[in-house]
Amino acid sequence: MDLRQFLMCLSLCTAFALSKPTEKKDRVHHEPQLSDKVHNDAQSFDYDHDAFLGAEEAKTFDQLTPEESKERLGKIVSKIDGDKDGFVTVDELKDWIKFAQKRWIYEDVERQWKGHDLNEDGLVSWEEYKNATYGYVLDDPDPDDGFNYKQMMVRDERRFKMADKDGDLIATKEEFTAFLHPEEYDYMKDIVVQETMEDIDKNADGFIDLEEYIGDMYSHDGNTDEPEWVKTEREQFVEFRDKNRDGKMDKEETKDWILPSDYDHAEAEARHLVYESDQNKDGKLTKEESEEAPGGRARILPKRQRSN
């Protein structure tokens, strides 16, 4: 399926979804839960197991022998030690947990990277991305399927330039990741807010009023009776979204809505693991503490693979 077909399909799916009066579009970006298990050490360490490895990777560990899992864990600990000083700090462990929980993002980037690094030089330029994504549009600037590809391309270019920190219009893999998943990067949050406001702000006055806010997530479709959740959202807008009570959301209010300052589950879990496994209480873990301490390997590996 090429881009034209994909976007047409996406448009139809979106129209169908919006036609359902009880459907709710959620634009809020939350940090994911580290596990759906109960975090209670007195019962089990399953939460720590999922948090450290990621739920999908944790399942693969369940199938390994104790020897295999210990060997793989040792390799993971070496990766976590980013500065190679022989210790795992809270910050390094936090970064690893975030990576493990969002591994799907990096897998998505790898898939897309192969289709956009056309000259295989380990970089993706804007020209490469544009040609791979919009090549046929450049030959046919006025397609008859109703999509405004030129506007989409302008929007992509703006985001690409924001992700490209050094301004050379050539993205490293990290910059390309920020381009594809801007909500994951602090320096990209303004573009997430800008794009969201452009989507919702139908009268283009630079603000989101109550009806635009409701209209983005709910279509009346001829129905006069609103679902209860819509009434609740109206109250949320008045009481919490519109902080200065001027009847509309500006950029900062929109940012507070879609990019809330959530509790940092990864940092909390990193501190918990270090505290429980740090035998000499120096605030960091040696490789041995990470792998063998009762609070280390026992927490990270499945029950049948733990040391007694």
mmCIF file of N, CA, C and O in Angstrom, residues 184-248:
data_model
loop_
_atom_site.group_PDB
_atom_site.id
_atom_site.type_symbol
_atom_site.label_atom_id
_atom_site.label_comp_id
_atom_site.label_asym_id
_atom_site.label_seq_id
_atom_site.Cartn_x
_atom_site.Cartn_y
_atom_site.Cartn_z
ATOM 1 N N GLU A 184 8.036 12.216 22.662
ATOM 2 C CA GLU A 184 8.989 11.574 23.557
ATOM 3 C C GLU A 184 10.185 12.467 23.895
ATOM 4 O O GLU A 184 11.043 12.078 24.692
ATOM 5 N N TYR A 185 10.259 13.660 23.296
ATOM 6 C CA TYR A 185 11.433 14.525 23.465
ATOM 7 C C TYR A 185 11.010 15.898 23.965
ATOM 8 O O TYR A 185 10.131 16.539 23.380
ATOM 9 N N ASP A 186 11.688 16.361 25.009
ATOM 10 C CA ASP A 186 11.344 17.658 25.591
ATOM 11 C C ASP A 186 11.475 18.788 24.578
ATOM 12 O O ASP A 186 10.630 19.684 24.523
ATOM 13 N N TYR A 187 12.523 18.755 23.764
ATOM 14 C CA TYR A 187 12.742 19.864 22.836
ATOM 15 C C TYR A 187 11.774 19.861 21.652
ATOM 16 O O TYR A 187 11.730 20.823 20.881
ATOM 17 N N MET A 188 10.962 18.808 21.551
ATOM 18 C CA MET A 188 9.982 18.725 20.474
ATOM 19 C C MET A 188 8.558 19.026 20.961
ATOM 20 O O MET A 188 7.620 19.013 20.167
ATOM 21 N N LYS A 189 8.393 19.305 22.225
ATOM 22 C CA LYS A 189 7.038 19.440 22.763
ATOM 23 C C LYS A 189 6.290 20.636 22.169
ATOM 24 O O LYS A 189 5.067 20.583 22.008
ATOM 25 N N ASP A 190 7.013 21.695 21.855
ATOM 26 C CA ASP A 190 6.337 22.858 21.271
ATOM 27 C C ASP A 190 5.703 22.529 19.924
ATOM 28 O O ASP A 190 4.618 23.032 19.596
ATOM 29 N N ILE A 191 6.364 21.675 19.140
ATOM 30 C CA ILE A 191 5.809 21.319 17.829
ATOM 31 C C ILE A 191 4.593 20.408 18.007
ATOM 32 O O ILE A 191 3.642 20.467 17.217
ATOM 33 N N VAL A 192 4.588 19.573 19.045
ATOM 34 C CA VAL A 192 3.421 18.736 19.332
ATOM 35 C C VAL A 192 2.229 19.617 19.670
ATOM 36 O O VAL A 192 1.113 19.403 19.178
ATOM 37 N N VAL A 193 2.478 20.643 20.486
ATOM 38 C CA VAL A 193 1.416 21.573 20.852
ATOM 39 C C VAL A 193 0.935 22.336 19.621
ATOM 40 O O VAL A 193 -0.278 22.483 19.394
ATOM 41 N N GLN A 194 1.859 22.821 18.807
ATOM 42 C CA GLN A 194 1.491 23.589 17.623
ATOM 43 C C GLN A 194 0.647 22.766 16.658
ATOM 44 O O GLN A 194 -0.386 23.239 16.152
ATOM 45 N N GLU A 195 1.056 21.537 16.402
ATOM 46 C CA GLU A 195 0.302 20.691 15.482
ATOM 47 C C GLU A 195 -1.079 20.359 16.036
ATOM 48 O O GLU A 195 -2.062 20.310 15.289
ATOM 49 N N THR A 196 -1.157 20.125 17.336
ATOM 50 C CA THR A 196 -2.448 19.840 17.958
ATOM 51 C C THR A 196 -3.384 21.028 17.828
ATOM 52 O O THR A 196 -4.572 20.871 17.484
ATOM 53 N N MET A 197 -2.866 22.216 18.102
ATOM 54 C CA MET A 197 -3.707 23.416 18.005
ATOM 55 C C MET A 197 -4.160 23.647 16.574
ATOM 56 O O MET A 197 -5.310 24.039 16.330
ATOM 57 N N GLU A 198 -3.295 23.414 15.615
ATOM 58 C CA GLU A 198 -3.683 23.583 14.210
ATOM 59 C C GLU A 198 -4.793 22.616 13.829
ATOM 60 O O GLU A 198 -5.684 22.957 13.041
ATOM 61 N N ASP A 199 -4.757 21.409 14.385
ATOM 62 C CA ASP A 199 -5.797 20.418 14.091
ATOM 63 C C ASP A 199 -7.153 20.830 14.665
ATOM 64 O O ASP A 199 -8.199 20.612 14.041
ATOM 65 N N ILE A 200 -7.141 21.405 15.856
ATOM 66 C CA ILE A 200 -8.391 21.662 16.578
ATOM 67 C C ILE A 200 -8.934 23.071 16.346
ATOM 68 O O ILE A 200 -10.147 23.283 16.328
ATOM 69 N N ASP A 201 -8.046 24.040 16.159
ATOM 70 C CA ASP A 201 -8.420 25.453 16.039
ATOM 71 C C ASP A 201 -9.027 25.739 14.662
ATOM 72 O O ASP A 201 -8.361 26.204 13.738
ATOM 73 N N LYS A 202 -10.308 25.460 14.530
ATOM 74 C CA LYS A 202 -10.964 25.554 13.218
ATOM 75 C C LYS A 202 -11.093 26.978 12.701
ATOM 76 O O LYS A 202 -11.084 27.212 11.496
ATOM 77 N N ASN A 203 -11.220 27.963 13.596
ATOM 78 C CA ASN A 203 -11.349 29.345 13.122
ATOM 79 C C ASN A 203 -10.000 30.057 13.021
ATOM 80 O O ASN A 203 -9.941 31.247 12.719
ATOM 81 N N ALA A 204 -8.917 29.317 13.282
ATOM 82 C CA ALA A 204 -7.554 29.822 13.091
ATOM 83 C C ALA A 204 -7.278 31.131 13.828
ATOM 84 O O ALA A 204 -6.576 32.000 13.309
ATOM 85 N N ASP A 205 -7.795 31.249 15.054
ATOM 86 C CA ASP A 205 -7.533 32.465 15.827
ATOM 87 C C ASP A 205 -6.384 32.278 16.818
ATOM 88 O O ASP A 205 -6.073 33.166 17.614
ATOM 89 N N GLY A 206 -5.761 31.097 16.778
ATOM 90 C CA GLY A 206 -4.626 30.846 17.648
ATOM 91 C C GLY A 206 -5.001 30.317 19.020
ATOM 92 O O GLY A 206 -4.129 30.189 19.897
ATOM 93 N N PHE A 207 -6.269 29.977 19.208
ATOM 94 C CA PHE A 207 -6.738 29.470 20.495
ATOM 95 C C PHE A 207 -7.682 28.286 20.250
ATOM 96 O O PHE A 207 -8.153 28.071 19.133
ATOM 97 N N ILE A 208 -7.965 27.553 21.311
ATOM 98 C CA ILE A 208 -8.956 26.468 21.256
ATOM 99 C C ILE A 208 -10.092 26.831 22.199
ATOM 100 O O ILE A 208 -9.897 26.904 23.423
ATOM 101 N N ASP A 209 -11.264 27.096 21.632
ATOM 102 C CA ASP A 209 -12.403 27.420 22.495
ATOM 103 C C ASP A 209 -13.149 26.142 22.865
ATOM 104 O O ASP A 209 -12.799 25.041 22.417
ATOM 105 N N LEU A 210 -14.172 26.277 23.674
ATOM 106 C CA LEU A 210 -14.879 25.116 24.208
ATOM 107 C C LEU A 210 -15.478 24.249 23.114
ATOM 108 O O LEU A 210 -15.355 23.025 23.137
ATOM 109 N N GLU A 211 -16.109 24.876 22.137
ATOM 110 C CA GLU A 211 -16.763 24.091 21.087
ATOM 111 C C GLU A 211 -15.739 23.400 20.199
ATOM 112 O O GLU A 211 -15.979 22.274 19.716
ATOM 113 N N GLU A 212 -14.608 24.031 19.954
ATOM 114 C CA GLU A 212 -13.551 23.373 19.184
ATOM 115 C C GLU A 212 -12.983 22.189 19.970
ATOM 116 O O GLU A 212 -12.696 21.127 19.400
ATOM 117 N N TYR A 213 -12.821 22.372 21.257
ATOM 118 C CA TYR A 213 -12.317 21.315 22.136
ATOM 119 C C TYR A 213 -13.241 20.102 22.117
ATOM 120 O O TYR A 213 -12.801 18.959 21.921
ATOM 121 N N ILE A 214 -14.539 20.353 22.282
ATOM 122 C CA ILE A 214 -15.519 19.261 22.267
ATOM 123 C C ILE A 214 -15.646 18.680 20.867
ATOM 124 O O ILE A 214 -15.705 17.452 20.684
ATOM 125 N N GLY A 215 -15.655 19.538 19.866
ATOM 126 C CA GLY A 215 -15.827 19.075 18.494
ATOM 127 C C GLY A 215 -14.710 18.170 18.017
ATOM 128 O O GLY A 215 -14.903 17.347 17.120
ATOM 129 N N ASP A 216 -13.521 18.300 18.603
ATOM 130 C CA ASP A 216 -12.398 17.459 18.200
ATOM 131 C C ASP A 216 -12.574 16.017 18.670
ATOM 132 O O ASP A 216 -12.092 15.089 18.034
ATOM 133 N N MET A 217 -13.267 15.829 19.785
ATOM 134 C CA MET A 217 -13.383 14.486 20.340
ATOM 135 C C MET A 217 -14.782 13.882 20.214
ATOM 136 O O MET A 217 -14.976 12.701 20.495
ATOM 137 N N TYR A 218 -15.746 14.681 19.747
ATOM 138 C CA TYR A 218 -17.116 14.179 19.700
ATOM 139 C C TYR A 218 -17.868 14.810 18.535
ATOM 140 O O TYR A 218 -17.805 16.018 18.321
ATOM 141 N N SER A 219 -18.574 13.960 17.776
ATOM 142 C CA SER A 219 -19.401 14.432 16.682
ATOM 143 C C SER A 219 -20.873 14.239 17.041
ATOM 144 O O SER A 219 -21.309 13.131 17.356
ATOM 145 N N HIS A 220 -21.629 15.352 16.993
ATOM 146 C CA HIS A 220 -23.054 15.269 17.333
ATOM 147 C C HIS A 220 -23.786 14.329 16.377
ATOM 148 O O HIS A 220 -24.652 13.564 16.785
ATOM 149 N N ASP A 221 -23.461 14.443 15.113
ATOM 150 C CA ASP A 221 -24.076 13.577 14.094
ATOM 151 C C ASP A 221 -25.596 13.563 14.194
ATOM 152 O O ASP A 221 -26.244 12.526 14.076
ATOM 153 N N GLY A 222 -26.172 14.741 14.450
ATOM 154 C CA GLY A 222 -27.623 14.866 14.510
ATOM 155 C C GLY A 222 -28.226 14.546 15.857
ATOM 156 O O GLY A 222 -29.437 14.720 16.051
ATOM 157 N N ASN A 223 -27.418 14.063 16.788
ATOM 158 C CA ASN A 223 -27.935 13.723 18.118
ATOM 159 C C ASN A 223 -27.944 14.958 19.017
ATOM 160 O O ASN A 223 -26.959 15.693 19.080
ATOM 161 N N THR A 224 -29.031 15.177 19.705
ATOM 162 C CA THR A 224 -29.124 16.345 20.590
ATOM 163 C C THR A 224 -28.692 16.013 22.007
ATOM 164 O O THR A 224 -28.272 16.891 22.756
ATOM 165 N N ASP A 225 -28.786 14.742 22.382
ATOM 166 C CA ASP A 225 -28.408 14.327 23.733
ATOM 167 C C ASP A 225 -26.937 13.901 23.754
ATOM 168 O O ASP A 225 -26.551 12.923 23.109
ATOM 169 N N GLU A 226 -26.130 14.636 24.509
ATOM 170 C CA GLU A 226 -24.714 14.317 24.607
ATOM 171 C C GLU A 226 -24.482 13.219 25.635
ATOM 172 O O GLU A 226 -25.150 13.180 26.677
ATOM 173 N N PRO A 227 -23.532 12.327 25.363
ATOM 174 C CA PRO A 227 -23.162 11.321 26.374
ATOM 175 C C PRO A 227 -22.634 12.004 27.634
ATOM 176 O O PRO A 227 -22.170 13.153 27.586
ATOM 177 N N GLU A 228 -22.667 11.295 28.731
ATOM 178 C CA GLU A 228 -22.221 11.870 30.001
ATOM 179 C C GLU A 228 -20.764 12.292 29.957
ATOM 180 O O GLU A 228 -20.376 13.295 30.555
ATOM 181 N N TRP A 229 -19.921 11.527 29.228
ATOM 182 C CA TRP A 229 -18.504 11.871 29.207
ATOM 183 C C TRP A 229 -18.277 13.208 28.505
ATOM 184 O O TRP A 229 -17.339 13.936 28.831
ATOM 185 N N VAL A 230 -19.140 13.570 27.544
ATOM 186 C CA VAL A 230 -19.015 14.860 26.871
ATOM 187 C C VAL A 230 -19.350 15.990 27.846
ATOM 188 O O VAL A 230 -18.666 17.021 27.897
ATOM 189 N N LYS A 231 -20.409 15.799 28.630
ATOM 190 C CA LYS A 231 -20.757 16.796 29.644
ATOM 191 C C LYS A 231 -19.608 16.965 30.640
ATOM 192 O O LYS A 231 -19.292 18.083 31.072
ATOM 193 N N THR A 232 -18.980 15.841 30.991
ATOM 194 C CA THR A 232 -17.839 15.897 31.915
ATOM 195 C C THR A 232 -16.679 16.659 31.293
ATOM 196 O O THR A 232 -16.008 17.457 31.968
ATOM 197 N N GLU A 233 -16.449 16.446 29.999
ATOM 198 C CA GLU A 233 -15.367 17.161 29.317
ATOM 199 C C GLU A 233 -15.639 18.666 29.257
ATOM 200 O O GLU A 233 -14.714 19.474 29.351
ATOM 201 N N ARG A 234 -16.891 19.041 29.099
ATOM 202 C CA ARG A 234 -17.223 20.477 29.127
ATOM 203 C C ARG A 234 -16.863 21.068 30.492
ATOM 204 O O ARG A 234 -16.301 22.169 30.581
ATOM 205 N N GLU A 235 -17.181 20.338 31.535
ATOM 206 C CA GLU A 235 -16.847 20.803 32.881
ATOM 207 C C GLU A 235 -15.332 20.848 33.084
ATOM 208 O O GLU A 235 -14.806 21.783 33.704
ATOM 209 N N GLN A 236 -14.642 19.845 32.538
ATOM 210 C CA GLN A 236 -13.181 19.815 32.648
ATOM 211 C C GLN A 236 -12.555 21.038 31.973
ATOM 212 O O GLN A 236 -11.601 21.630 32.494
ATOM 213 N N PHE A 237 -13.095 21.398 30.813
ATOM 214 C CA PHE A 237 -12.576 22.557 30.082
ATOM 215 C C PHE A 237 -12.724 23.821 30.916
ATOM 216 O O PHE A 237 -11.768 24.595 31.072
ATOM 217 N N VAL A 238 -13.908 24.024 31.465
ATOM 218 C CA VAL A 238 -14.195 25.250 32.222
ATOM 219 C C VAL A 238 -13.409 25.293 33.531
ATOM 220 O O VAL A 238 -12.840 26.331 33.904
ATOM 221 N N GLU A 239 -13.344 24.146 34.214
ATOM 222 C CA GLU A 239 -12.760 24.128 35.557
ATOM 223 C C GLU A 239 -11.245 23.956 35.564
ATOM 224 O O GLU A 239 -10.560 24.487 36.453
ATOM 225 N N PHE A 240 -10.713 23.219 34.583
ATOM 226 C CA PHE A 240 -9.290 22.870 34.645
ATOM 227 C C PHE A 240 -8.479 23.248 33.414
ATOM 228 O O PHE A 240 -7.336 23.692 33.541
ATOM 229 N N ARG A 241 -9.024 23.061 32.211
ATOM 230 C CA ARG A 241 -8.240 23.347 30.998
ATOM 231 C C ARG A 241 -8.009 24.848 30.821
ATOM 232 O O ARG A 241 -6.901 25.300 30.590
ATOM 233 N N ASP A 242 -9.091 25.615 30.919
ATOM 234 C CA ASP A 242 -9.030 27.068 30.728
ATOM 235 C C ASP A 242 -8.651 27.726 32.060
ATOM 236 O O ASP A 242 -9.485 28.236 32.789
ATOM 237 N N LYS A 243 -7.356 27.728 32.339
ATOM 238 C CA LYS A 243 -6.899 28.155 33.660
ATOM 239 C C LYS A 243 -7.147 29.638 33.951
ATOM 240 O O LYS A 243 -7.391 30.024 35.093
ATOM 241 N N ASN A 244 -7.061 30.488 32.940
ATOM 242 C CA ASN A 244 -7.262 31.927 33.184
ATOM 243 C C ASN A 244 -8.701 32.371 32.953
ATOM 244 O O ASN A 244 -9.006 33.575 32.986
ATOM 245 N N ARG A 245 -9.573 31.389 32.699
ATOM 246 C CA ARG A 245 -11.015 31.639 32.600
ATOM 247 C C ARG A 245 -11.371 32.681 31.522
ATOM 248 O O ARG A 245 -12.278 33.481 31.692
ATOM 249 N N ASP A 246 -10.663 32.631 30.382
ATOM 250 C CA ASP A 246 -11.005 33.565 29.311
ATOM 251 C C ASP A 246 -11.815 32.890 28.204
ATOM 252 O O ASP A 246 -12.042 33.447 27.143
ATOM 253 N N GLY A 247 -12.250 31.652 28.450
ATOM 254 C CA GLY A 247 -13.112 30.950 27.504
ATOM 255 C C GLY A 247 -12.385 30.215 26.398
ATOM 256 O O GLY A 247 -13.021 29.687 25.482
ATOM 257 N N LYS A 248 -11.048 30.129 26.473
ATOM 258 C CA LYS A 248 -10.281 29.453 25.417
ATOM 259 C C LYS A 248 -8.936 29.018 25.988
ATOM 260 O O LYS A 248 -8.483 29.532 27.012
#
